[in-house]
């Protein structure tokens, strides 16, 4: 019996989520799964675009749907401030507010408290900060985070955690944050009002200390939340350290639950993290870089503001299936040229809109290609082709990726 056939029957359910493990790569830890949420099924692995304030900057919900997106992020901190909980309750949640009929994931608000607000202070009670609107004192607790996310109505909601960048030098403070995150999860579970229709995910903390990460994994897994996230990364740590944390955590996590690495979005990071056994990823980078005139392609990032594209009448990327790149005679296609994007990139917002659609499509379909390769049990070949396209000279392969992939059975230098 093939590996695909063996995996096809592996399924686990909780009140508002079903996770079906469809296939495992026979070489690496990569997995292909189906995550069924209240607003429909989602194929894993997946990249999730970030619609911070209930919109993906520059494109409509219909255009986002057209990229194939079935799960995107909203930001609890921003929606809690504006439009605010009263409006969210009145309209019936963020799905109705933004006209989005597919799935939503919300963060807890804790990361923004610490990263955006200079005067935020973390105590056992919660995060104290000054309102960016009027300077008045405010407090975000695990209970209030759950209340906000219940009002938002997200399909996946994240626990409030004590967030530190991985490079934080104080090991005692890192342990305090890890242990407090476990205690705050218990408070979140108790405060969560809608477990029958919203899924609460825990977040593993512990910085770059692998033993601390293992300890946190054991504590979080024991709480039996529907899904599990690995948090605190993308904080300036070395990529080798990043990979060690992801690999250490995925090794300890149950097979039949989704694994979410928070805050990563560079294509190389996604492909390597899939090989290490992770399923879900999010980042603002693909949409943010679009607003600076950059297109993500299989051969790297293209700065469309460069003069070399002024008379280039080809698509943004040859062979891309996004609406922007497909020939205009195809249904639903726009058929824009590099010259058009270049012409508009410095002065008109249309270029940012088009590149946002293209970049989101690229990220989603990169993960779709990985999924297809896992199911066909050809994932190592997929990874090698990906890196060969991105780095035609093998001497340019990033050492962190070479090392991480070698640890799970892929030798990038082997033909």
Short mmCIF file of N, CA and C in Angstrom, two decimals, residues 192-278:
data_model
loop_
_atom_site.label_atom_id
_atom_site.label_comp_id
_atom_site.label_asym_id
_atom_site.label_seq_id
_atom_site.Cartn_x
_atom_site.Cartn_y
_atom_site.Cartn_z
N UNK A 192 -13.11 31.54 26.49
CA UNK A 192 -13.61 31.35 25.12
C UNK A 192 -15.08 30.94 25.15
N UNK A 193 -15.94 31.76 24.53
CA UNK A 193 -17.39 31.55 24.62
C UNK A 193 -17.96 30.69 23.50
N UNK A 194 -17.24 30.55 22.40
CA UNK A 194 -17.82 29.90 21.22
C UNK A 194 -16.98 28.73 20.71
N UNK A 195 -16.60 27.77 21.54
CA UNK A 195 -15.77 26.68 21.05
C UNK A 195 -16.47 25.79 20.03
N UNK A 196 -17.79 25.90 19.94
CA UNK A 196 -18.54 25.10 18.97
C UNK A 196 -18.43 25.65 17.56
N UNK A 197 -17.98 26.91 17.40
CA UNK A 197 -17.87 27.50 16.07
C UNK A 197 -16.59 28.31 15.85
N UNK A 198 -15.73 28.38 16.84
CA UNK A 198 -14.44 29.05 16.69
C UNK A 198 -13.35 28.20 17.35
N UNK A 199 -12.22 28.10 16.66
CA UNK A 199 -11.12 27.24 17.12
C UNK A 199 -10.03 28.08 17.76
N UNK A 200 -9.67 27.75 18.98
CA UNK A 200 -8.59 28.42 19.69
C UNK A 200 -7.30 27.64 19.53
N UNK A 201 -6.27 28.30 18.98
CA UNK A 201 -4.96 27.68 18.83
C UNK A 201 -4.03 28.19 19.93
N UNK A 202 -3.20 27.30 20.45
CA UNK A 202 -2.16 27.70 21.40
C UNK A 202 -0.92 28.17 20.63
N UNK A 203 0.00 28.84 21.34
CA UNK A 203 1.23 29.34 20.71
C UNK A 203 2.43 28.91 21.55
N UNK A 204 3.35 28.18 20.92
CA UNK A 204 4.55 27.70 21.59
C UNK A 204 5.59 28.82 21.61
N UNK A 205 6.09 29.14 22.80
CA UNK A 205 7.14 30.14 22.96
C UNK A 205 8.38 29.48 23.57
N UNK A 206 9.41 30.29 23.80
CA UNK A 206 10.65 29.75 24.37
C UNK A 206 11.91 30.24 23.71
N UNK A 207 11.77 31.23 22.80
CA UNK A 207 12.95 31.80 22.16
C UNK A 207 13.73 30.78 21.37
N UNK A 208 15.05 30.88 21.43
CA UNK A 208 15.93 29.97 20.69
C UNK A 208 16.44 28.82 21.56
N UNK A 209 15.96 28.78 22.80
CA UNK A 209 16.34 27.71 23.73
C UNK A 209 15.51 26.47 23.40
N UNK A 210 16.14 25.48 22.81
CA UNK A 210 15.40 24.32 22.31
C UNK A 210 14.79 23.50 23.43
N UNK A 211 15.45 23.43 24.58
CA UNK A 211 14.87 22.70 25.70
C UNK A 211 13.63 23.43 26.24
N UNK A 212 13.70 24.77 26.25
CA UNK A 212 12.54 25.54 26.67
C UNK A 212 11.38 25.36 25.69
N UNK A 213 11.70 25.31 24.41
CA UNK A 213 10.68 25.04 23.38
C UNK A 213 10.06 23.66 23.60
N UNK A 214 10.87 22.67 23.89
CA UNK A 214 10.34 21.33 24.13
C UNK A 214 9.41 21.32 25.34
N UNK A 215 9.82 22.00 26.38
CA UNK A 215 9.00 22.08 27.58
C UNK A 215 7.66 22.74 27.28
N UNK A 216 7.70 23.82 26.50
CA UNK A 216 6.46 24.51 26.14
C UNK A 216 5.59 23.63 25.26
N UNK A 217 6.20 22.90 24.33
CA UNK A 217 5.44 21.97 23.49
C UNK A 217 4.66 20.98 24.35
N UNK A 218 5.33 20.40 25.32
CA UNK A 218 4.66 19.41 26.16
C UNK A 218 3.47 20.02 26.90
N UNK A 219 3.66 21.23 27.43
CA UNK A 219 2.58 21.88 28.16
C UNK A 219 1.41 22.23 27.23
N UNK A 220 1.72 22.76 26.06
CA UNK A 220 0.67 23.19 25.14
C UNK A 220 -0.09 21.99 24.56
N UNK A 221 0.63 20.95 24.18
CA UNK A 221 -0.01 19.75 23.64
C UNK A 221 -0.96 19.15 24.68
N UNK A 222 -0.59 19.22 25.95
CA UNK A 222 -1.44 18.67 27.01
C UNK A 222 -2.77 19.40 27.11
N UNK A 223 -2.83 20.66 26.66
CA UNK A 223 -4.09 21.43 26.71
C UNK A 223 -5.05 21.05 25.58
N UNK A 224 -4.57 20.34 24.57
CA UNK A 224 -5.42 19.74 23.54
C UNK A 224 -6.25 20.77 22.78
N UNK A 225 -5.63 21.89 22.38
CA UNK A 225 -6.34 22.85 21.53
C UNK A 225 -6.45 22.27 20.11
N UNK A 226 -7.41 22.77 19.31
CA UNK A 226 -7.62 22.20 17.97
C UNK A 226 -6.43 22.34 17.02
N UNK A 227 -5.59 23.35 17.26
CA UNK A 227 -4.41 23.55 16.44
C UNK A 227 -3.30 24.16 17.27
N UNK A 228 -2.08 24.15 16.71
CA UNK A 228 -0.90 24.56 17.48
C UNK A 228 -0.04 25.47 16.61
N UNK A 229 0.37 26.60 17.20
CA UNK A 229 1.25 27.54 16.50
C UNK A 229 2.62 27.59 17.15
N UNK A 230 3.62 27.90 16.33
CA UNK A 230 4.98 28.14 16.80
C UNK A 230 5.21 29.63 16.67
N UNK A 231 5.34 30.33 17.78
CA UNK A 231 5.41 31.78 17.77
C UNK A 231 6.78 32.32 18.14
N UNK A 232 6.91 33.65 18.06
CA UNK A 232 8.12 34.32 18.50
C UNK A 232 9.26 34.31 17.52
N UNK A 233 9.04 33.80 16.29
CA UNK A 233 10.10 33.77 15.28
C UNK A 233 10.01 35.01 14.39
N UNK A 234 10.89 35.08 13.38
CA UNK A 234 10.99 36.26 12.50
C UNK A 234 11.30 37.51 13.31
N UNK A 235 12.12 37.33 14.35
CA UNK A 235 12.50 38.45 15.19
C UNK A 235 13.95 38.84 15.05
N UNK A 236 14.55 38.48 13.92
CA UNK A 236 15.94 38.84 13.67
C UNK A 236 16.92 37.72 13.96
N UNK A 237 16.41 36.54 14.31
CA UNK A 237 17.31 35.43 14.59
C UNK A 237 17.96 34.91 13.31
N UNK A 238 19.10 34.23 13.47
CA UNK A 238 19.74 33.59 12.33
C UNK A 238 18.82 32.51 11.77
N UNK A 239 18.88 32.33 10.46
CA UNK A 239 18.00 31.35 9.82
C UNK A 239 18.29 29.93 10.30
N UNK A 240 19.53 29.62 10.60
CA UNK A 240 19.84 28.29 11.15
C UNK A 240 19.09 28.08 12.47
N UNK A 241 19.06 29.11 13.31
CA UNK A 241 18.35 29.02 14.59
C UNK A 241 16.85 28.88 14.36
N UNK A 242 16.33 29.63 13.40
CA UNK A 242 14.91 29.53 13.05
C UNK A 242 14.56 28.09 12.69
N UNK A 243 15.36 27.49 11.81
CA UNK A 243 15.08 26.13 11.36
C UNK A 243 15.17 25.13 12.52
N UNK A 244 16.14 25.33 13.40
CA UNK A 244 16.27 24.43 14.56
C UNK A 244 15.03 24.48 15.44
N UNK A 245 14.47 25.67 15.64
CA UNK A 245 13.26 25.80 16.47
C UNK A 245 12.08 25.10 15.80
N UNK A 246 11.87 25.36 14.50
CA UNK A 246 10.75 24.74 13.80
C UNK A 246 10.88 23.22 13.81
N UNK A 247 12.07 22.72 13.51
CA UNK A 247 12.27 21.27 13.47
C UNK A 247 12.08 20.64 14.85
N UNK A 248 12.56 21.32 15.89
CA UNK A 248 12.42 20.80 17.25
C UNK A 248 10.96 20.70 17.66
N UNK A 249 10.19 21.74 17.32
CA UNK A 249 8.77 21.75 17.71
C UNK A 249 7.95 20.74 16.91
N UNK A 250 8.10 20.72 15.59
CA UNK A 250 7.26 19.83 14.79
C UNK A 250 7.49 18.37 15.16
N UNK A 251 8.70 18.05 15.59
CA UNK A 251 9.01 16.67 15.98
C UNK A 251 8.17 16.22 17.17
N UNK A 252 7.72 17.18 18.00
CA UNK A 252 6.99 16.85 19.22
C UNK A 252 5.48 17.03 19.08
N UNK A 253 5.02 17.54 17.96
CA UNK A 253 3.60 17.85 17.82
C UNK A 253 2.82 16.67 17.25
N UNK A 254 1.55 16.54 17.64
CA UNK A 254 0.74 15.42 17.16
C UNK A 254 0.51 15.49 15.65
N UNK A 255 0.43 14.33 15.03
CA UNK A 255 0.23 14.25 13.58
C UNK A 255 -1.10 14.87 13.14
N UNK A 256 -2.14 14.69 13.92
CA UNK A 256 -3.48 15.02 13.45
C UNK A 256 -3.96 16.38 13.95
N UNK A 257 -3.05 17.34 13.97
CA UNK A 257 -3.42 18.72 14.26
C UNK A 257 -2.62 19.65 13.33
N UNK A 258 -3.24 20.75 12.90
CA UNK A 258 -2.50 21.70 12.05
C UNK A 258 -1.40 22.41 12.82
N UNK A 259 -0.28 22.66 12.13
CA UNK A 259 0.90 23.30 12.72
C UNK A 259 1.16 24.62 11.98
N UNK A 260 1.14 25.70 12.72
CA UNK A 260 1.18 27.05 12.15
C UNK A 260 2.43 27.77 12.62
N UNK A 261 3.32 28.12 11.69
CA UNK A 261 4.50 28.93 12.02
C UNK A 261 4.15 30.39 11.73
N UNK A 262 4.12 31.19 12.76
CA UNK A 262 3.59 32.54 12.65
C UNK A 262 4.62 33.53 12.09
N UNK A 263 4.15 34.36 11.16
CA UNK A 263 4.92 35.52 10.75
C UNK A 263 6.02 35.29 9.73
N UNK A 264 5.95 34.22 8.94
CA UNK A 264 6.98 34.03 7.91
C UNK A 264 6.35 34.01 6.52
N UNK A 265 7.08 34.54 5.53
CA UNK A 265 6.49 34.66 4.21
C UNK A 265 7.45 34.64 3.04
N UNK A 266 8.77 34.69 3.28
CA UNK A 266 9.69 34.58 2.16
C UNK A 266 9.58 33.18 1.55
N UNK A 267 9.57 33.08 0.22
CA UNK A 267 9.35 31.77 -0.41
C UNK A 267 10.30 30.67 0.09
N UNK A 268 11.60 30.99 0.27
CA UNK A 268 12.53 29.97 0.75
C UNK A 268 12.14 29.49 2.14
N UNK A 269 11.70 30.43 2.99
CA UNK A 269 11.29 30.06 4.35
C UNK A 269 10.10 29.11 4.32
N UNK A 270 9.16 29.40 3.42
CA UNK A 270 7.96 28.57 3.32
C UNK A 270 8.31 27.14 2.90
N UNK A 271 9.11 27.01 1.85
CA UNK A 271 9.43 25.69 1.32
C UNK A 271 10.22 24.87 2.34
N UNK A 272 11.20 25.49 2.99
CA UNK A 272 11.99 24.77 3.99
C UNK A 272 11.12 24.39 5.19
N UNK A 273 10.25 25.31 5.62
CA UNK A 273 9.39 25.01 6.77
C UNK A 273 8.41 23.88 6.47
N UNK A 274 7.92 23.80 5.25
CA UNK A 274 7.08 22.66 4.86
C UNK A 274 7.87 21.37 4.98
N UNK A 275 9.12 21.39 4.51
CA UNK A 275 9.96 20.19 4.61
C UNK A 275 10.19 19.79 6.05
N UNK A 276 10.18 20.77 6.96
CA UNK A 276 10.40 20.50 8.38
C UNK A 276 9.13 20.07 9.10
N UNK A 277 7.99 20.05 8.38
CA UNK A 277 6.78 19.50 8.97
C UNK A 277 5.72 20.51 9.36
N UNK A 278 5.84 21.77 8.92
CA UNK A 278 4.84 22.79 9.24
C UNK A 278 3.81 22.90 8.11
#
